[in-house]
mmCIF file of C-alpha atoms in Angstrom:
data_model
loop_
_atom_site.group_PDB
_atom_site.id
_atom_site.type_symbol
_atom_site.label_atom_id
_atom_site.label_comp_id
_atom_site.label_asym_id
_atom_site.label_seq_id
_atom_site.Cartn_x
_atom_site.Cartn_y
_atom_site.Cartn_z
ATOM 1 C CA MET A 1 -73.242 51.729 17.929
ATOM 2 C CA THR A 2 -71.386 54.974 18.631
ATOM 3 C CA THR A 3 -72.547 58.321 17.288
ATOM 4 C CA ASP A 4 -69.583 58.636 14.919
ATOM 5 C CA LEU A 5 -70.368 55.241 13.364
ATOM 6 C CA GLN A 6 -74.069 56.096 13.167
ATOM 7 C CA PHE A 7 -73.147 59.382 11.477
ATOM 8 C CA ASP A 8 -71.020 57.501 8.928
ATOM 9 C CA LYS A 9 -73.834 55.038 8.225
ATOM 10 C CA VAL A 10 -76.310 57.859 7.549
ATOM 11 C CA ILE A 11 -73.858 59.840 5.402
ATOM 12 C CA ASN A 12 -72.972 56.736 3.393
ATOM 13 C CA LYS A 13 -76.660 56.273 2.562
ATOM 14 C CA CYS A 14 -76.978 59.952 1.611
ATOM 15 C CA ARG A 15 -73.781 59.889 -0.447
ATOM 16 C CA ASP A 16 -74.957 56.781 -2.283
ATOM 17 C CA LEU A 17 -78.143 58.583 -3.350
ATOM 18 C CA PHE A 18 -76.116 61.683 -4.279
ATOM 19 C CA LYS A 19 -73.890 59.541 -6.537
ATOM 20 C CA LYS A 20 -76.869 57.813 -8.163
ATOM 21 C CA LYS A 21 -78.567 61.127 -8.884
ATOM 22 C CA ALA A 22 -75.298 62.515 -10.261
ATOM 23 C CA SER A 23 -75.186 59.504 -12.556
ATOM 24 C CA ASP A 24 -78.750 60.199 -13.722
ATOM 25 C CA TYR A 25 -78.673 64.011 -13.872
ATOM 26 C CA GLY A 26 -75.032 65.026 -13.795
ATOM 27 C CA THR A 27 -74.334 68.137 -11.751
ATOM 28 C CA ALA A 28 -77.161 70.263 -13.145
ATOM 29 C CA TRP A 29 -77.642 71.656 -9.616
ATOM 30 C CA ARG A 30 -74.483 73.743 -10.183
ATOM 31 C CA ILE A 31 -76.669 76.376 -11.888
ATOM 32 C CA MET A 32 -78.635 76.932 -8.676
ATOM 33 C CA ARG A 33 -77.943 80.040 -6.656
ATOM 34 C CA PRO A 34 -77.504 79.415 -2.926
ATOM 35 C CA GLU A 35 -80.881 81.058 -2.256
ATOM 36 C CA SER A 36 -82.564 78.488 -4.496
ATOM 37 C CA ILE A 37 -80.873 75.668 -2.622
ATOM 38 C CA THR A 38 -82.022 77.163 0.679
ATOM 39 C CA ASP A 39 -85.573 77.226 -0.686
ATOM 40 C CA GLN A 40 -85.318 73.543 -1.677
ATOM 41 C CA ILE A 41 -84.238 72.711 1.876
ATOM 42 C CA PHE A 42 -87.147 74.803 3.180
ATOM 43 C CA ILE A 43 -89.642 72.856 1.052
ATOM 44 C CA LYS A 44 -88.370 69.568 2.465
ATOM 45 C CA ALA A 45 -88.360 70.774 6.083
ATOM 46 C CA ASN A 46 -91.807 72.276 5.697
ATOM 47 C CA ARG A 47 -93.144 68.979 4.316
ATOM 48 C CA ILE A 48 -91.650 67.098 7.269
ATOM 49 C CA ARG A 49 -93.255 69.489 9.728
ATOM 50 C CA GLY A 50 -96.585 69.144 7.928
ATOM 51 C CA LEU A 51 -96.374 65.354 8.134
ATOM 52 C CA GLU A 52 -95.461 65.548 11.817
ATOM 53 C CA ILE A 53 -98.444 67.801 12.551
ATOM 54 C CA ASN A 54 -101.053 66.266 10.239
ATOM 55 C CA LYS A 55 -99.984 62.610 10.614
ATOM 56 C CA THR A 56 -101.226 61.932 7.080
ATOM 57 C CA SER A 57 -99.568 61.991 3.687
ATOM 58 C CA MET A 58 -101.025 62.237 0.197
ATOM 59 C CA ILE A 59 -97.684 61.093 -1.248
ATOM 60 C CA ASP A 60 -96.538 57.625 -0.267
ATOM 61 C CA GLU A 61 -93.164 58.723 1.088
ATOM 62 C CA GLY A 62 -92.206 59.254 4.669
ATOM 63 C CA VAL A 63 -89.858 61.780 6.201
ATOM 64 C CA VAL A 64 -86.636 59.789 5.686
ATOM 65 C CA PRO A 65 -86.192 60.822 2.020
ATOM 66 C CA GLU A 66 -86.774 64.445 3.012
ATOM 67 C CA PHE A 67 -84.065 64.375 5.702
ATOM 68 C CA ILE A 68 -81.698 62.746 3.200
ATOM 69 C CA GLY A 69 -82.579 65.468 0.700
ATOM 70 C CA MET A 70 -81.842 68.204 3.239
ATOM 71 C CA ILE A 71 -78.410 66.711 3.915
ATOM 72 C CA ASN A 72 -77.602 66.476 0.225
ATOM 73 C CA TYR A 73 -78.929 69.943 -0.601
ATOM 74 C CA SER A 74 -77.007 71.422 2.334
ATOM 75 C CA ILE A 75 -73.800 69.921 1.002
ATOM 76 C CA MET A 76 -74.651 71.277 -2.457
ATOM 77 C CA GLY A 77 -75.195 74.662 -0.812
ATOM 78 C CA LEU A 78 -71.753 74.513 0.796
ATOM 79 C CA ILE A 79 -70.233 73.668 -2.582
ATOM 80 C CA GLN A 80 -72.057 76.619 -4.150
ATOM 81 C CA LEU A 81 -70.833 78.948 -1.407
ATOM 82 C CA GLU A 82 -67.250 77.860 -2.077
ATOM 83 C CA LYS A 83 -67.333 77.738 -5.875
ATOM 84 C CA GLY A 84 -70.126 80.139 -6.698
ATOM 85 C CA PHE A 85 -72.976 79.062 -8.949
ATOM 86 C CA ALA A 86 -72.296 78.334 -12.609
ATOM 87 C CA ASP A 87 -74.096 78.795 -15.897
ATOM 88 C CA THR A 88 -73.630 75.114 -16.734
ATOM 89 C CA ALA A 89 -72.961 71.804 -15.018
ATOM 90 C CA ASP A 90 -69.258 72.656 -14.878
ATOM 91 C CA ILE A 91 -67.912 69.856 -12.674
ATOM 92 C CA THR A 92 -68.000 66.104 -13.080
ATOM 93 C CA ALA A 93 -69.903 63.808 -10.771
ATOM 94 C CA GLU A 94 -66.561 62.535 -9.466
ATOM 95 C CA ILE A 95 -65.414 66.032 -8.491
ATOM 96 C CA ALA A 96 -68.807 66.719 -6.902
ATOM 97 C CA VAL A 97 -68.362 63.584 -4.759
ATOM 98 C CA GLU A 98 -64.912 64.820 -3.685
ATOM 99 C CA TYR A 99 -66.534 68.061 -2.501
ATOM 100 C CA TYR A 100 -69.312 66.026 -0.891
ATOM 101 C CA ASN A 101 -66.773 64.006 1.087
ATOM 102 C CA LYS A 102 -64.946 67.160 2.180
ATOM 103 C CA TYR A 103 -68.084 68.801 3.559
ATOM 104 C CA ALA A 104 -69.441 65.581 5.099
ATOM 105 C CA GLU A 105 -66.152 65.210 6.975
ATOM 106 C CA GLN A 106 -66.290 68.835 8.145
ATOM 107 C CA ALA A 107 -69.881 68.325 9.319
ATOM 108 C CA LYS A 108 -68.860 65.204 11.219
ATOM 109 C CA ASN A 109 -65.941 66.978 12.896
ATOM 110 C CA LEU A 110 -68.235 69.823 13.958
ATOM 111 C CA MET A 111 -70.848 67.361 15.208
ATOM 112 C CA MET A 112 -68.279 65.461 17.281
ATOM 113 C CA LYS A 113 -67.057 68.668 18.948
ATOM 114 C CA LYS A 114 -70.563 69.926 19.696
ATOM 115 C CA ASN A 115 -71.703 66.459 20.741
ATOM 116 C CA HIS A 116 -68.896 66.368 23.290
ATOM 117 C CA ASP A 117 -69.734 69.785 24.694
ATOM 118 C CA TYR A 118 -73.515 69.248 24.754
ATOM 119 C CA GLY A 119 -73.352 65.669 26.044
ATOM 120 C CA GLU A 120 -75.432 64.210 23.197
ATOM 121 C CA ALA A 121 -78.479 66.179 24.359
ATOM 122 C CA TRP A 122 -80.098 65.554 20.973
ATOM 123 C CA ARG A 123 -80.709 61.954 21.991
ATOM 124 C CA SER A 124 -83.246 63.199 24.570
ATOM 125 C CA MET A 125 -84.956 65.560 22.152
ATOM 126 C CA ARG A 126 -88.083 64.863 20.173
ATOM 127 C CA ILE A 127 -87.714 64.438 16.417
ATOM 128 C CA SER A 128 -90.282 67.214 15.946
ATOM 129 C CA SER A 129 -88.171 69.602 18.072
ATOM 130 C CA ILE A 130 -85.130 68.925 15.908
ATOM 131 C CA THR A 131 -87.297 69.545 12.826
ATOM 132 C CA ASP A 132 -88.268 72.918 14.311
ATOM 133 C CA LEU A 133 -84.581 73.721 14.866
ATOM 134 C CA ILE A 134 -83.912 72.926 11.204
ATOM 135 C CA LEU A 135 -86.718 75.267 10.123
ATOM 136 C CA MET A 136 -85.358 77.994 12.400
ATOM 137 C CA LYS A 137 -81.893 77.562 10.813
ATOM 138 C CA ILE A 138 -83.455 77.869 7.359
ATOM 139 C CA TYR A 139 -85.232 81.097 8.311
ATOM 140 C CA ARG A 140 -81.950 82.435 9.689
ATOM 141 C CA ILE A 141 -80.149 81.521 6.461
ATOM 142 C CA LYS A 142 -82.871 83.200 4.403
ATOM 143 C CA GLN A 143 -82.505 86.376 6.487
ATOM 144 C CA ILE A 144 -78.730 86.368 6.038
ATOM 145 C CA GLU A 145 -79.222 85.843 2.284
ATOM 146 C CA ASN A 146 -81.645 88.788 2.258
ATOM 147 C CA ASN A 147 -78.872 90.816 3.934
ATOM 148 C CA ASP A 148 -76.464 89.911 1.095
ATOM 149 C CA GLY A 149 -74.668 87.429 3.342
ATOM 150 C CA LYS A 150 -73.695 90.042 5.917
ATOM 151 C CA THR A 151 -74.008 89.468 9.654
ATOM 152 C CA SER A 152 -72.895 91.632 12.551
ATOM 153 C CA VAL A 153 -72.557 89.038 15.312
ATOM 154 C CA SER A 154 -73.924 85.794 13.910
ATOM 155 C CA GLU A 155 -72.391 82.848 12.125
ATOM 156 C CA GLY A 156 -72.739 82.768 8.367
ATOM 157 C CA ILE A 157 -74.771 80.759 5.898
ATOM 158 C CA ASP A 158 -72.253 77.931 5.899
ATOM 159 C CA ALA A 159 -72.732 77.388 9.653
ATOM 160 C CA GLY A 160 -76.475 77.083 9.067
ATOM 161 C CA TYR A 161 -75.966 74.471 6.353
ATOM 162 C CA PHE A 162 -73.649 72.485 8.622
ATOM 163 C CA ASP A 163 -76.212 72.569 11.426
ATOM 164 C CA ILE A 164 -78.954 71.397 9.058
ATOM 165 C CA ILE A 165 -76.748 68.480 7.993
ATOM 166 C CA ASN A 166 -76.087 67.470 11.577
ATOM 167 C CA TYR A 167 -79.667 67.923 12.803
ATOM 168 C CA SER A 168 -80.904 65.867 9.840
ATOM 169 C CA VAL A 169 -78.358 63.153 10.625
ATOM 170 C CA PHE A 170 -79.563 63.131 14.232
ATOM 171 C CA ASN A 171 -83.158 62.644 13.141
ATOM 172 C CA LEU A 172 -82.213 59.894 10.706
ATOM 173 C CA ILE A 173 -80.315 58.149 13.510
ATOM 174 C CA LYS A 174 -83.332 58.517 15.784
ATOM 175 C CA LEU A 175 -85.699 57.276 13.069
ATOM 176 C CA GLY A 176 -83.405 54.295 12.508
ATOM 177 C CA GLU A 177 -83.505 53.530 16.216
ATOM 178 C CA ILE A 178 -87.299 53.701 16.124
ATOM 179 C CA ASP A 179 -87.337 51.302 13.171
ATOM 180 C CA ASN A 180 -84.907 48.957 14.965
ATOM 181 C CA ASN A 181 -86.998 49.085 18.163
ATOM 182 C CA ASN A 182 -90.168 48.335 16.212
ATOM 183 C CA ASP A 183 -88.461 45.369 14.550
ATOM 184 C CA THR A 184 -87.817 43.776 17.923
ATOM 185 C CA LYS A 185 -91.410 44.075 19.191
#
C-alpha cells in the first residue's frame, strides 16, 4: 500500500473517532485556548514515551489511542488558531468535521511534499525516535506560545501542529505494519 493510501486509512480512523466524540460531547473543545490543546498533546506524547521506556502500563490501553488523540488534538489546535477560542461550543459537529477535513488534507499535502524530498526516511526510523521528534515539536510550540506566538526565524505554531499530525500518522502506519507482520507469524 502506498504512503498516501496509508495516510488516508489512518486519518479515516482518526476522523471516525472525532465524529463519534463530537456526537457524544459536541464541540466543547472550542472553549480551549491553543495552549491548553498543546498541553493535551504533551500529556499524550509524554505517556507514549513513558510506555516506550518503561514497557509497562497501569492502564490497559496501548499507544495507538494516544497517537490518534494527538492527531485529533492537533487538528483542533489548527482550528483554534484559525477561529480563535470561544466562550461556548459555537460550531456544529458538521462544521467541525469540515474544518477537520480541510486540515487533514493540508497535512497530507505537506507530508507528500516532504516525503518526496526526504525519500520516506521515516520508514527507517524507530517509532521511539519519531515519538521524541513529536515531543521536541511540542516543546517548540510551548516556547512559541510563551513568546506570544512570535518567532524571528522559525515556523509558527501551525507548522508544529502539522508536523505532529504527520509524525503521528507515520507511527500509526508503522504500528499497523508491526501488527500486520505479527499476524503473519
